[in-house]
Each structure stands twice: as structure tokens, then as C-alpha cells.
Tab-separated table of C-alpha atoms and ligand atoms in Angstrom:
chain	number	residue	atom	x	y	z
A	1274	MET	CA	-43.100	163.987	-166.369
A	1275	ALA	CA	-44.574	162.048	-169.283
A	1276	GLU	CA	-42.224	159.691	-171.094
A	1277	LYS	CA	-40.934	161.251	-174.262
A	1278	PRO	CA	-40.938	159.182	-177.442
A	1279	THR	CA	-37.460	157.898	-178.197
A	1280	ASP	CA	-37.997	156.784	-181.781
A	1281	PRO	CA	-35.967	159.363	-183.702
A	1282	ASP	CA	-38.298	159.043	-186.695
A	1283	ALA	CA	-41.559	159.291	-184.746
A	1284	ALA	CA	-41.993	162.998	-185.549
A	1285	ALA	CA	-44.740	163.034	-182.967
A	1286	ALA	CA	-44.470	166.475	-181.365
A	1287	SER	CA	-45.521	169.708	-182.987
A	1288	GLN	CA	-43.133	172.605	-183.492
A	1289	GLU	CA	-45.057	174.484	-180.778
A	1290	GLU	CA	-44.448	171.685	-178.265
A	1291	ILE	CA	-40.736	171.608	-179.082
A	1292	ASP	CA	-40.556	175.415	-178.843
A	1293	ALA	CA	-42.179	175.297	-175.403
A	1294	GLU	CA	-39.736	172.648	-174.153
A	1295	ILE	CA	-36.766	174.674	-175.418
A	1296	ALA	CA	-38.115	177.878	-173.862
A	1297	GLN	CA	-38.591	176.185	-170.490
A	1298	ILE	CA	-35.007	174.830	-170.464
A	1299	HIS	CA	-33.616	178.206	-171.486
A	1300	ARG	CA	-35.639	179.988	-168.765
A	1301	ASP	CA	-34.384	177.544	-166.137
A	1302	TYR	CA	-30.823	178.044	-167.348
A	1303	GLU	CA	-31.093	181.859	-167.247
A	1304	SER	CA	-32.539	181.805	-163.755
A	1305	ARG	CA	-29.663	179.654	-162.460
A	1306	LYS	CA	-26.835	181.082	-164.530
A	1307	ALA	CA	-25.649	183.453	-161.807
A	1308	THR	CA	-25.172	180.574	-159.346
A	1309	ASP	CA	-24.427	177.587	-161.633
A	1310	GLY	CA	-22.227	179.421	-164.130
A	1311	GLU	CA	-22.312	180.099	-167.840
A	1312	GLU	CA	-22.690	177.148	-170.206
A	1313	THR	CA	-20.324	177.500	-173.163
A	1314	SER	CA	-21.139	174.277	-174.993
A	1315	ALA	CA	-24.191	172.254	-176.022
A	1316	ARG	CA	-26.045	170.053	-173.554
A	1317	LEU	CA	-25.634	166.320	-173.964
A	1318	ASN	CA	-28.993	165.825	-172.229
A	1319	PHE	CA	-31.372	168.013	-174.211
A	1320	PRO	CA	-34.805	166.346	-174.530
A	1321	PRO	CA	-36.143	168.599	-177.338
A	1322	TYR	CA	-33.479	166.879	-179.459
A	1323	ARG	CA	-35.216	163.511	-179.265
A	1324	SER	CA	-32.250	161.442	-180.437
A	1325	SER	CA	-30.322	162.553	-177.348
A	1326	LEU	CA	-32.758	160.852	-174.945
A	1327	LEU	CA	-31.122	157.422	-175.059
A	1328	ARG	CA	-27.687	158.622	-176.083
A	1329	HIS	CA	-26.555	160.989	-173.352
A	1330	PRO	CA	-24.652	159.879	-170.268
A	1331	THR	CA	-26.905	159.903	-167.201
A	1332	LYS	CA	-23.980	160.282	-164.800
A	1333	SER	CA	-21.591	163.187	-164.409
A	1334	LEU	CA	-18.465	163.018	-166.505
A	1335	HIS	CA	-15.593	161.724	-164.413
A	1336	HIS	CA	-12.725	164.122	-163.815
A	1337	ALA	CA	-9.425	162.904	-165.271
A	1338	ASP	CA	-6.019	164.460	-164.894
A	1339	PRO	CA	-4.697	164.307	-168.449
A	1340	GLU	CA	-1.836	161.916	-169.118
A	1341	GLU	CA	0.860	162.129	-171.791
A	1342	ILE	CA	-1.229	160.778	-174.659
A	1343	GLU	CA	-4.116	163.141	-173.888
A	1344	LEU	CA	-1.701	166.083	-174.009
A	1345	HIS	CA	-0.686	165.308	-177.606
A	1346	SER	CA	-2.526	165.127	-180.906
A	1347	PRO	CA	-1.920	163.145	-184.056
A	1348	ALA	CA	0.071	164.977	-186.721
A	1349	PHE	CA	-1.212	165.473	-190.270
A	1350	GLY	CA	0.820	166.547	-193.261
A	1351	HIS	CA	0.671	167.151	-196.975
A	1352	GLN	CA	0.698	163.402	-197.589
A	1353	ASP	CA	-2.660	163.374	-195.803
A	1354	VAL	CA	-4.388	166.367	-197.355
A	1355	SER	CA	-4.069	167.922	-200.818
A	1356	PRO	CA	-4.607	171.698	-201.027
A	1357	LEU	CA	-7.245	170.981	-203.697
A	1358	GLU	CA	-9.466	169.330	-201.089
A	1359	ALA	CA	-10.324	172.748	-199.636
A	1360	ASP	CA	-12.267	173.639	-202.799
A	1361	LEU	CA	-15.530	171.670	-202.861
A	1362	THR	CA	-16.526	173.194	-206.205
A	1363	ILE	CA	-13.805	171.514	-208.292
A	1364	GLN	CA	-14.266	167.869	-207.370
A	1365	HIS	CA	-16.251	166.914	-210.487
A	1366	HIS	CA	-16.272	167.709	-214.191
A	1367	GLY	CA	-18.929	170.405	-213.977
A	1368	GLU	CA	-19.766	173.322	-211.742
A	1369	PRO	CA	-22.066	172.628	-208.802
A	1370	ILE	CA	-25.387	174.476	-208.652
A	1371	GLY	CA	-25.819	177.127	-205.983
A	1372	GLU	CA	-24.357	180.216	-204.374
A	1373	ARG	CA	-20.563	179.980	-204.435
A	1374	ILE	CA	-19.137	181.006	-201.070
A	1375	VAL	CA	-15.758	181.214	-199.380
A	1376	VAL	CA	-15.575	180.466	-195.662
A	1377	THR	CA	-12.351	181.532	-194.006
A	1378	GLY	CA	-10.977	182.159	-190.557
A	1379	ARG	CA	-8.398	181.053	-188.018
A	1380	VAL	CA	-8.217	178.177	-185.583
A	1381	LEU	CA	-6.956	179.318	-182.177
A	1382	ASP	CA	-6.673	177.552	-178.867
A	1383	GLY	CA	-8.280	178.929	-175.722
A	1384	ASP	CA	-5.140	180.912	-174.946
A	1385	GLY	CA	-5.246	182.662	-178.317
A	1386	ARG	CA	-2.400	180.658	-179.849
A	1387	PRO	CA	-2.854	179.672	-183.503
A	1388	VAL	CA	-3.336	175.966	-184.139
A	1389	ALA	CA	-0.991	175.463	-187.097
A	1390	ASN	CA	-0.626	172.525	-189.522
A	1391	GLN	CA	-3.614	170.741	-188.102
A	1392	LEU	CA	-6.420	168.863	-189.830
A	1393	ILE	CA	-9.765	170.588	-190.335
A	1394	GLU	CA	-12.596	168.663	-191.994
A	1395	MET	CA	-15.896	169.989	-193.329
A	1396	TRP	CA	-18.996	168.331	-194.780
A	1397	GLN	CA	-22.403	169.554	-195.809
A	1398	ALA	CA	-25.650	169.287	-197.764
A	1399	ASN	CA	-25.905	170.761	-201.264
A	1400	ALA	CA	-27.763	173.876	-202.423
A	1401	ALA	CA	-31.037	171.926	-202.274
A	1402	GLY	CA	-30.444	170.675	-198.721
A	1403	ARG	CA	-29.594	167.115	-199.763
A	1404	TYR	CA	-26.588	165.107	-198.573
A	1405	MET	CA	-24.638	162.749	-200.804
A	1406	HIS	CA	-25.447	160.015	-198.287
A	1407	LYS	CA	-27.581	156.921	-198.797
A	1408	ARG	CA	-29.542	157.592	-195.621
A	1409	ASP	CA	-30.661	161.004	-196.824
A	1410	GLN	CA	-33.761	160.202	-198.880
A	1411	HIS	CA	-35.713	163.423	-198.701
A	1412	PRO	CA	-37.084	164.506	-202.068
A	1413	ALA	CA	-34.583	167.168	-203.081
A	1414	PRO	CA	-32.151	166.752	-205.971
A	1415	LEU	CA	-28.628	165.465	-205.679
A	1416	ASP	CA	-26.068	167.481	-207.607
A	1417	PRO	CA	-23.768	165.256	-209.678
A	1418	ASN	CA	-21.136	167.987	-209.446
A	1419	PHE	CA	-21.179	168.326	-205.680
A	1420	THR	CA	-20.144	165.810	-203.027
A	1421	GLY	CA	-19.919	168.171	-200.058
A	1422	VAL	CA	-16.730	166.988	-198.330
A	1423	GLY	CA	-13.654	169.169	-197.783
A	1424	ARG	CA	-10.403	168.939	-195.873
A	1425	ALA	CA	-7.567	171.325	-195.170
A	1426	LEU	CA	-4.456	171.768	-193.081
A	1427	THR	CA	-4.394	175.000	-191.127
A	1428	GLY	CA	-1.652	177.462	-192.062
A	1429	PRO	CA	1.154	178.784	-189.823
A	1430	ASN	CA	-1.232	181.301	-188.217
A	1431	GLY	CA	-4.051	178.786	-187.876
A	1432	GLU	CA	-5.775	180.069	-191.009
A	1433	TYR	CA	-8.088	177.980	-193.169
A	1434	THR	CA	-10.210	178.663	-196.257
A	1435	PHE	CA	-12.905	176.544	-197.894
A	1436	THR	CA	-14.552	177.345	-201.217
A	1437	THR	CA	-17.963	175.732	-201.483
A	1438	ILE	CA	-21.680	176.143	-202.200
A	1439	LYS	CA	-24.039	177.548	-199.605
A	1440	PRO	CA	-26.112	174.670	-198.220
A	1441	ALA	CA	-29.887	174.908	-197.898
A	1442	PRO	CA	-31.909	174.066	-194.781
A	1443	TYR	CA	-33.225	170.507	-194.776
A	1444	PRO	CA	-36.094	168.627	-193.122
A	1445	TRP	CA	-35.607	166.002	-190.430
A	1446	LYS	CA	-37.844	163.831	-188.303
A	1447	ASN	CA	-37.249	165.137	-184.804
A	1448	HIS	CA	-40.829	166.452	-184.754
A	1449	HIS	CA	-43.537	167.319	-187.243
A	1450	ASN	CA	-42.333	169.764	-189.928
A	1451	ALA	CA	-38.852	169.974	-188.380
A	1452	TRP	CA	-36.152	171.822	-190.350
A	1453	ARG	CA	-32.474	172.292	-189.627
A	1454	SER	CA	-30.888	175.734	-189.862
A	1455	ALA	CA	-28.491	175.778	-192.816
A	1456	HIS	CA	-25.089	174.615	-191.573
A	1457	LEU	CA	-21.653	173.301	-192.381
A	1458	HIS	CA	-20.313	170.438	-190.249
A	1459	PHE	CA	-16.769	171.061	-188.995
A	1460	SER	CA	-14.250	168.763	-187.288
A	1461	MET	CA	-11.085	170.098	-185.633
A	1462	PHE	CA	-8.027	168.824	-183.796
A	1463	GLY	CA	-5.905	170.901	-181.455
A	1464	THR	CA	-2.470	170.364	-179.989
A	1465	ASP	CA	-3.923	168.144	-177.226
A	1466	PHE	CA	-6.417	165.413	-177.964
A	1467	THR	CA	-8.600	166.921	-175.210
A	1468	GLN	CA	-9.288	169.809	-177.634
A	1469	ARG	CA	-10.881	167.541	-180.245
A	1470	ILE	CA	-14.229	168.943	-181.355
A	1471	VAL	CA	-16.931	168.391	-183.951
A	1472	THR	CA	-19.451	171.179	-184.423
A	1473	GLN	CA	-21.569	173.033	-186.977
A	1474	MET	CA	-21.138	176.503	-188.458
A	1475	TYR	CA	-24.239	178.572	-189.160
A	1476	PHE	CA	-25.058	181.545	-191.389
A	1477	PRO	CA	-26.095	184.929	-189.992
A	1478	GLY	CA	-29.784	185.663	-189.634
A	1479	ASP	CA	-31.050	182.151	-190.322
A	1480	PRO	CA	-34.859	182.240	-189.867
A	1481	ILE	CA	-34.865	178.689	-188.460
A	1482	PHE	CA	-32.496	179.305	-185.512
A	1483	ASP	CA	-35.261	179.619	-182.918
A	1484	LEU	CA	-36.996	176.455	-184.154
A	1485	ASP	CA	-33.912	174.209	-184.295
A	1486	PRO	CA	-33.376	172.047	-181.168
A	1487	ILE	CA	-29.827	171.152	-182.193
A	1488	TYR	CA	-28.794	174.795	-182.320
A	1489	GLN	CA	-30.851	175.564	-179.205
A	1490	SER	CA	-29.172	172.754	-177.229
A	1491	ILE	CA	-26.615	175.496	-176.580
A	1492	THR	CA	-28.512	177.218	-173.800
A	1493	ASP	CA	-26.501	180.443	-173.695
A	1494	PRO	CA	-27.166	182.980	-176.482
A	1495	LYS	CA	-23.556	184.228	-176.459
A	1496	ALA	CA	-22.341	180.664	-176.961
A	1497	ARG	CA	-24.810	180.128	-179.817
A	1498	ASP	CA	-23.470	183.260	-181.522
A	1499	ARG	CA	-19.967	181.764	-181.539
A	1500	LEU	CA	-21.111	179.207	-184.124
A	1501	VAL	CA	-22.465	181.877	-186.486
A	1502	ALA	CA	-20.136	183.101	-189.223
A	1503	GLU	CA	-20.252	186.722	-190.245
A	1504	TYR	CA	-20.684	187.999	-193.764
A	1505	ASP	CA	-17.374	189.620	-194.723
A	1506	HIS	CA	-17.392	191.690	-197.876
A	1507	SER	CA	-13.599	191.629	-198.011
A	1508	VAL	CA	-13.850	187.852	-198.522
A	1509	SER	CA	-16.375	188.269	-201.335
A	1510	GLN	CA	-14.779	188.490	-204.768
A	1511	HIS	CA	-15.905	190.469	-207.785
A	1512	GLU	CA	-18.254	188.389	-209.950
A	1513	TRP	CA	-17.161	185.186	-208.223
A	1514	ASN	CA	-18.212	184.454	-204.617
A	1515	THR	CA	-19.723	185.848	-201.438
A	1516	GLY	CA	-17.598	185.548	-198.300
A	1517	TYR	CA	-17.990	184.509	-194.698
A	1518	ARG	CA	-15.555	184.691	-191.811
A	1519	TRP	CA	-15.653	182.255	-188.918
A	1520	ASP	CA	-12.911	182.146	-186.307
A	1521	ILE	CA	-12.710	178.913	-184.362
A	1522	VAL	CA	-11.514	178.901	-180.753
A	1523	LEU	CA	-10.790	175.467	-179.317
A	1524	SER	CA	-10.619	174.792	-175.601
A	1525	GLY	CA	-7.443	175.648	-173.731
A	1526	SER	CA	-4.540	173.285	-173.859
A	1527	ASN	CA	-4.384	171.038	-170.813
A	1528	ARG	CA	-0.582	171.129	-171.059
A	1529	THR	CA	-0.710	174.611	-169.614
A	1530	TRP	CA	-2.834	173.270	-166.795
A	1531	SER	CA	-0.371	170.468	-166.048
A	1532	GLU	CA	2.570	172.847	-165.992
A	1533	GLN	CA	0.717	175.164	-163.656
A	1534	GLU	CA	-0.003	172.262	-161.348
A	1535	GLU	CA	3.635	171.236	-161.226
A	1536	HIS	CA	5.027	174.677	-160.487
B	628	MET	CA	-23.904	188.059	-184.746
B	629	ALA	CA	-20.611	186.247	-184.409
B	630	ARG	CA	-17.891	186.250	-181.785
B	631	THR	CA	-17.108	189.600	-180.172
B	632	PRO	CA	-13.510	190.784	-180.811
B	633	GLY	CA	-11.031	189.542	-178.218
B	634	ASP	CA	-13.382	186.861	-176.917
B	635	LEU	CA	-11.423	183.593	-176.483
B	636	THR	CA	-14.252	181.445	-175.135
B	637	PRO	CA	-14.201	178.055	-176.876
B	638	ILE	CA	-16.858	177.285	-179.458
B	639	PRO	CA	-19.679	174.912	-178.507
B	640	ALA	CA	-19.860	171.396	-179.918
B	641	GLN	CA	-22.703	170.073	-182.048
B	642	THR	CA	-23.612	166.516	-182.948
B	643	VAL	CA	-21.980	164.808	-185.951
B	644	GLY	CA	-25.559	164.092	-187.028
B	645	PRO	CA	-26.645	161.133	-189.161
B	646	PHE	CA	-24.806	162.048	-192.352
B	647	PHE	CA	-21.096	161.844	-191.506
B	648	GLY	CA	-20.651	158.458	-193.187
B	649	PHE	CA	-19.721	159.886	-196.596
B	650	ALA	CA	-17.303	162.398	-195.082
B	651	LEU	CA	-15.381	161.258	-192.014
B	652	PRO	CA	-14.623	157.529	-192.430
B	653	TYR	CA	-11.877	156.783	-194.923
B	654	GLU	CA	-10.037	153.841	-196.437
B	655	GLY	CA	-7.557	152.458	-193.906
B	656	GLY	CA	-8.957	154.541	-191.045
B	657	PRO	CA	-9.428	151.572	-188.684
B	658	ASP	CA	-6.080	149.961	-189.545
B	659	LEU	CA	-3.267	151.539	-187.511
B	660	VAL	CA	-1.171	148.546	-188.543
B	661	ASP	CA	-1.652	145.833	-191.123
B	662	ARG	CA	-3.222	142.600	-189.931
B	663	SER	CA	0.001	140.817	-190.826
B	664	HIS	CA	2.003	142.942	-188.363
B	665	PRO	CA	3.535	140.546	-185.782
B	666	GLN	CA	2.047	142.515	-182.875
B	667	ALA	CA	-1.289	143.249	-184.555
B	668	VAL	CA	-4.245	143.122	-182.190
B	669	ARG	CA	-7.916	143.747	-182.779
B	670	LEU	CA	-9.687	146.336	-180.613
B	671	HIS	CA	-13.417	146.103	-181.125
B	672	GLY	CA	-16.762	146.494	-179.424
B	673	THR	CA	-20.366	147.563	-179.723
B	674	VAL	CA	-21.947	150.902	-178.897
B	675	TYR	CA	-25.265	150.622	-177.013
B	676	ASP	CA	-27.984	153.143	-176.230
B	677	GLY	CA	-30.027	153.463	-173.043
B	678	GLU	CA	-32.362	150.624	-174.021
B	679	GLY	CA	-29.469	148.292	-174.769
B	680	ALA	CA	-30.016	148.627	-178.510
B	681	PRO	CA	-26.914	148.881	-180.702
B	682	VAL	CA	-26.215	152.359	-182.089
B	683	PRO	CA	-25.734	152.033	-185.862
B	684	ASP	CA	-24.590	155.604	-186.484
B	685	ALA	CA	-21.646	156.164	-184.158
B	686	LEU	CA	-18.054	156.976	-185.031
B	687	ILE	CA	-15.094	155.956	-182.870
B	688	GLU	CA	-11.605	157.434	-182.837
B	689	ILE	CA	-8.631	156.021	-180.978
B	690	TRP	CA	-5.319	157.686	-180.119
B	691	GLN	CA	-2.503	155.819	-178.408
B	692	PRO	CA	1.244	155.391	-177.837
B	693	ASP	CA	3.134	152.716	-179.736
B	694	GLY	CA	4.162	149.393	-178.229
B	695	GLU	CA	7.084	151.025	-176.412
B	696	GLY	CA	4.981	153.807	-174.938
B	697	ARG	CA	6.244	156.462	-177.350
B	698	ILE	CA	3.780	159.106	-178.496
B	699	PRO	CA	3.726	159.126	-182.295
B	700	ALA	CA	4.560	162.431	-183.960
B	701	GLU	CA	4.575	161.254	-187.579
B	702	PRO	CA	1.863	162.341	-190.030
B	703	GLY	CA	0.210	159.887	-192.377
B	704	SER	CA	-2.972	158.725	-190.651
B	705	LEU	CA	-5.173	159.565	-193.658
B	706	HIS	CA	-2.894	157.959	-196.266
B	707	ARG	CA	-1.136	155.168	-194.428
B	708	ASP	CA	2.171	154.072	-195.936
B	709	GLY	CA	2.064	150.598	-194.403
B	710	HIS	CA	5.151	151.225	-192.238
B	711	THR	CA	4.620	154.281	-190.051
B	712	PHE	CA	2.694	153.909	-186.814
B	713	THR	CA	0.761	157.168	-186.398
B	714	GLY	CA	-1.209	156.172	-183.301
B	715	TRP	CA	-4.549	157.502	-184.513
B	716	GLY	CA	-7.466	155.777	-186.184
B	717	ARG	CA	-11.114	156.289	-187.013
B	718	ALA	CA	-13.856	153.696	-187.525
B	719	ALA	CA	-17.583	154.024	-188.143
B	720	VAL	CA	-19.716	151.346	-186.502
B	721	ASP	CA	-21.570	148.919	-188.752
B	722	ALA	CA	-25.326	148.324	-188.967
B	723	VAL	CA	-25.265	146.471	-185.627
B	724	GLY	CA	-23.265	149.125	-183.775
B	725	HIS	CA	-19.958	147.268	-183.952
B	726	TYR	CA	-16.574	148.901	-184.536
B	727	SER	CA	-13.207	147.268	-185.118
B	728	PHE	CA	-9.616	148.549	-185.232
B	729	THR	CA	-6.363	146.757	-186.000
B	730	THR	CA	-3.571	148.197	-183.898
B	731	VAL	CA	-0.786	147.267	-181.472
B	732	GLU	CA	-1.100	147.251	-177.703
B	733	PRO	CA	0.184	150.527	-176.269
B	734	GLY	CA	3.165	150.501	-173.957
B	735	PRO	CA	3.306	152.534	-170.729
B	736	THR	CA	4.247	156.197	-171.273
B	737	ALA	CA	6.080	156.224	-167.908
B	738	ALA	CA	7.602	153.462	-165.790
B	739	GLY	CA	4.838	151.629	-163.949
B	740	ALA	CA	2.001	153.523	-165.709
B	741	ALA	CA	-1.050	151.524	-166.800
B	742	PRO	CA	-1.235	151.507	-170.609
B	743	PHE	CA	-4.506	152.553	-172.228
B	744	ILE	CA	-5.968	153.559	-175.563
B	745	LEU	CA	-7.827	156.881	-175.557
B	746	VAL	CA	-11.268	156.329	-177.094
B	747	THR	CA	-13.468	159.128	-178.443
B	748	VAL	CA	-17.135	158.583	-179.283
B	749	PHE	CA	-19.296	160.547	-181.723
B	750	ALA	CA	-22.862	159.699	-182.758
B	751	ARG	CA	-26.131	161.015	-184.036
B	752	GLY	CA	-28.020	162.007	-180.896
B	753	LEU	CA	-24.774	162.704	-179.047
B	754	MET	CA	-24.357	166.470	-178.910
B	755	ASP	CA	-20.659	166.459	-177.979
B	756	ARG	CA	-17.932	163.853	-178.274
B	757	LEU	CA	-17.247	161.698	-175.248
B	758	PHE	CA	-13.802	160.608	-174.065
B	759	THR	CA	-13.028	157.374	-172.308
B	760	ARG	CA	-10.001	155.100	-171.801
B	761	ALA	CA	-9.651	151.438	-172.699
B	762	TYR	CA	-7.036	150.027	-170.307
B	763	LEU	CA	-5.262	146.754	-171.057
B	764	PRO	CA	-6.544	144.025	-168.725
B	765	GLU	CA	-3.359	142.140	-167.792
B	766	HIS	CA	-1.308	144.901	-166.167
B	767	THR	CA	-2.832	144.220	-162.738
B	768	ASP	CA	-0.246	146.009	-160.580
B	769	ALA	CA	-0.293	149.079	-162.793
B	770	LEU	CA	-4.096	149.057	-162.916
B	771	ALA	CA	-4.246	148.872	-159.132
B	772	ALA	CA	-1.932	151.892	-158.885
B	773	ASP	CA	-3.644	153.955	-161.615
B	774	PRO	CA	-4.897	157.279	-160.212
B	775	LEU	CA	-7.888	157.531	-162.540
B	776	LEU	CA	-9.099	153.984	-161.878
B	777	ALA	CA	-8.623	154.507	-158.158
B	778	SER	CA	-10.869	157.576	-158.319
B	779	VAL	CA	-13.694	155.692	-160.072
B	780	PRO	CA	-16.229	153.815	-157.899
B	781	GLU	CA	-15.321	150.144	-157.874
B	782	ASP	CA	-18.588	149.002	-159.448
B	783	ARG	CA	-17.945	151.209	-162.503
B	784	ARG	CA	-14.211	150.585	-162.919
B	785	HIS	CA	-14.680	147.578	-165.220
B	786	THR	CA	-16.225	149.818	-167.890
B	787	LEU	CA	-12.738	151.299	-168.457
B	788	ILE	CA	-10.900	147.995	-168.849
B	789	ALA	CA	-10.945	146.112	-172.141
B	790	ALA	CA	-11.752	142.388	-171.996
B	791	ARG	CA	-9.431	139.825	-173.570
B	792	ASP	CA	-11.070	137.677	-176.245
B	793	ASP	CA	-10.167	134.005	-176.561
B	794	ASP	CA	-8.488	134.820	-179.874
B	795	GLY	CA	-6.301	137.487	-178.241
B	796	GLY	CA	-8.362	140.501	-179.300
B	797	LEU	CA	-9.448	143.314	-177.006
B	798	ARG	CA	-13.147	143.918	-176.544
B	799	PHE	CA	-14.338	147.322	-175.384
B	800	ASP	CA	-18.080	147.957	-175.455
B	801	ILE	CA	-19.469	151.451	-174.954
B	802	ARG	CA	-22.763	152.111	-173.161
B	803	PHE	CA	-24.284	155.591	-173.086
B	804	GLN	CA	-26.647	154.676	-170.237
B	805	GLY	CA	-27.823	151.792	-168.083
B	806	GLN	CA	-26.337	149.661	-165.362
B	807	ASP	CA	-22.928	149.416	-167.018
B	808	GLU	CA	-22.863	152.985	-168.295
B	809	THR	CA	-19.322	153.668	-169.495
B	810	VAL	CA	-17.292	156.083	-167.399
B	811	PHE	CA	-16.802	159.112	-169.648
B	812	LEU	CA	-14.085	161.611	-168.830
B	813	SER	CA	-13.767	165.354	-168.437
B	814	TYR	CA	-10.523	167.329	-168.375
B	815	PRO	CA	-9.753	170.543	-166.463
B	816	ASN	CA	-9.557	172.909	-169.456
B	817	THR	CA	-12.136	171.228	-171.651
B	818	PRO	CA	-15.683	172.501	-171.184
B	819	GLN	CA	-18.482	169.986	-171.583
B	820	VAL	CA	-22.088	170.480	-170.580
B	821	THR	CA	-24.007	167.385	-169.578
B	822	GLY	CA	-27.370	168.956	-168.771
B	823	PRO	CA	-29.269	167.292	-165.933
B	824	VAL	CA	-27.634	164.096	-164.572
B	825	ASP	CA	-28.774	161.541	-161.977
C	762	LIG	FE1	-26.258	168.312	-191.232
């Protein structure tokens, strides 16, 4: 196999070449799924995402039996997070430009238990697809009334709600004319540190899904769907916002596993 | 289409991407204790890619017991009060891939257990976070008896043990690939998908 370029800014391949690489990996996965099992997360080694080439482990992850510290998570409280931080549209003097949306849902663990009073962080590009970040230099406007960072503590039933602006797709340099599907970055903690996850939430029907190697690094279509919010008209509010619902399921607690082992 | 009702399969991970720097790091994140704390110790290191180049856009989190091996349960990691040890910290690497925390050395959580700091790695190009452990180097008997270390091939074991600096600090470098590729961990109930491996 030819060496792939590893310069993340080389933008050497065409979209068609990236599409073909993705399709080949997905075909191989589908043909082996029955024997190798279903993949529920994204692949660390996914060559169409060029930045992963030098940044994925080349050896299998090493099995660890979780110890005490891994079976606990840090605690966060109201001294850490103000309720106002869940509204990304009120952080400046003026109103941000764009489609006002509410994203709401629940955080559950893999056994269906709500993850209560836990930190959930969210960050994003603005309505023009530009991040308030010095490394984002693509020629789209910054919005002086939008930073794009939110935080919340989950409620007693694991519920969370962010009010924000719908982000636009944005270009990147993975390959020539590469665009990211519109997304919100999310960061969650569970009750065990082993449940820690950072991911991205997507919007239904995004036309860029098939072209986006980050989204397609999740080889299984059912798993990809789990990152897509649904439009929920009951979350939309009269003359104010459109609404999306996205329920977040973390992995199962390893405490359960330990108890099962002991008994 | 979203999740089907009743489906409790965990969500997939996605990379933190290049633009987390304005969102995730925060003032005081790397300082679990003040530098003036009598037991303060520096835990630091560099993150390297498969060509040995430093990774300038990685984010490291640590989570650990206190000096007596107690697991902290107090909130306050995001707005530190200068007194409470919360056990958790977050540090972005600098332009040369270097991270640095100020903390205390963890105590053993059980008699005879080898103390370690749980280290979590995020980066652009890294599709899912990686877990590893930074064990303290001096606890030789406990290290020799540690079940995880015993299960790791001897030539890779050193990647899990922090090195002691001359000034007393702990150095823990992280390598995604290469001869000294860090041993990254998986847990029974935590799905991770590597893709093809050697
Ligand atoms: Fe992004």
C-alpha cells in the first residue's frame, strides 16, 4: 500500500479518493461484522482521517481490571458551574446571529441509570462555521456576541439543556475541498472515570455526512445514528427557538462488572 | 435518524478536534494544589506522534487519590478554593507538546497497592480518548506485585512508570506509536475500537 501523506494540512487527496477509502473500510467491516462483532465506537486507526495516521496506537489496548480510582469520577457542583453557562446566547451584550436552537436530552449510563449532577461541556463554531479560536483562520466572520462554549450540570434524572445558535459546516484541510458536517462538541463524565467520553453531536439529514471522514470513522451505521439529534417540535418554542433532542448513553459502569466478578 | 427507543448502546466517541483550546482548558486546571503546598510535586511530560514529533494540540486529564490514598468526593475542580483537594485536573499541552500539572503524589488505595495517577489523553487526530496509568517509581515491592504491570510485557512496562526528575518532579511522556509506544488501557465495560493493529 502506498504511504499516505501525514501532513494534516497537505489537502492532497480528492474527495473521490477519500470516499473510496471510506467505502472500502466500510465494506470490509460489513463483511466481517458477523464474525468480528459490531463496532459501537469510532476507529482510532482510520486512514481517511489523515491526522489519525501518526496519532493512533499501533498495538492493541491492554486489558486492565479497574481499580478504585477508575471506578470513581470527580464531583462537580454549583461552585463549578453557573446555570447561566448553559445558555450560549446570553454571554455578551448583544444577540448572536443565527438560528436559535435548544438542545436537550438525558445522560444515562449503559444500564439505563441517569447520570445526575455531573459535568457536561459543549463547544462549537458559530452560525458562519467559524470558531472563536486563534487557529481557526478560515475566511468566515466571527460573531462578537458568540463565543460558543457552554457548561451544565445534569439534573437529578440526568437531564441537560443548552440554548445556542445552530453551527454551520466548516472547511478543513484533510483533503481538497473537505467540509465537516455541522456539529456540536460534547464532553461527558459518568460515575466511573472509565465512562469519560468526548464526542460530537450532529443534526439530522446533514448533506455532508457521507463525505466526512470523522463521522465515517464510525463504521457501523447504527452507531453513527446515535450521534444524530432528532428535531423535536415539543422543544421548539413559539417565535423563539427550534428544538433538538439528543439522549446520551455512556458506557456501562465497571463497578457493576467488579461486583459481578466478586459474587 | 437518532437512537431507537430502548436502545442502551453507548454513543461513539469523536475526536476533540483542533479547536478545544478556547473551551476545555481553564484557569487553575493543571493545579490540583498550589505550588507552595508542602507536598506539591510536578507531573509533566511530552506527547509524541509516530514520527517522534511533539503533538502541540493534545489535552491531558489526570484523576487520582490524595496522599493518603483516599478518593476525593469534593466538588470544586473548575473553581479551586485553594484548600480542597479534588483529585482531578486538566492541562492542554504547549506549542512543543509539553504538559505540566502541580499535584501531590497519590497514596495506595489499599494496603500494598502500587499508587498511580490515571492519565487520559485527548488530541486532534485521536478519535477517542486513551487511558493510561502513571505509576510512582519508588514503590518497587508494590510495583513488582501489581497485577496490571505483571500482565504487561516486560519491555513495555516502563512506559507506565513515571521517571523521577533530579528536582523531585515526575516525568511521564506519552507516545502514540513507535518503539516506546505507551501502553494504553481498555476496561471490560468500556467499548473502544482500535481499527487494524500490528
Ligand atoms: Fe469542530
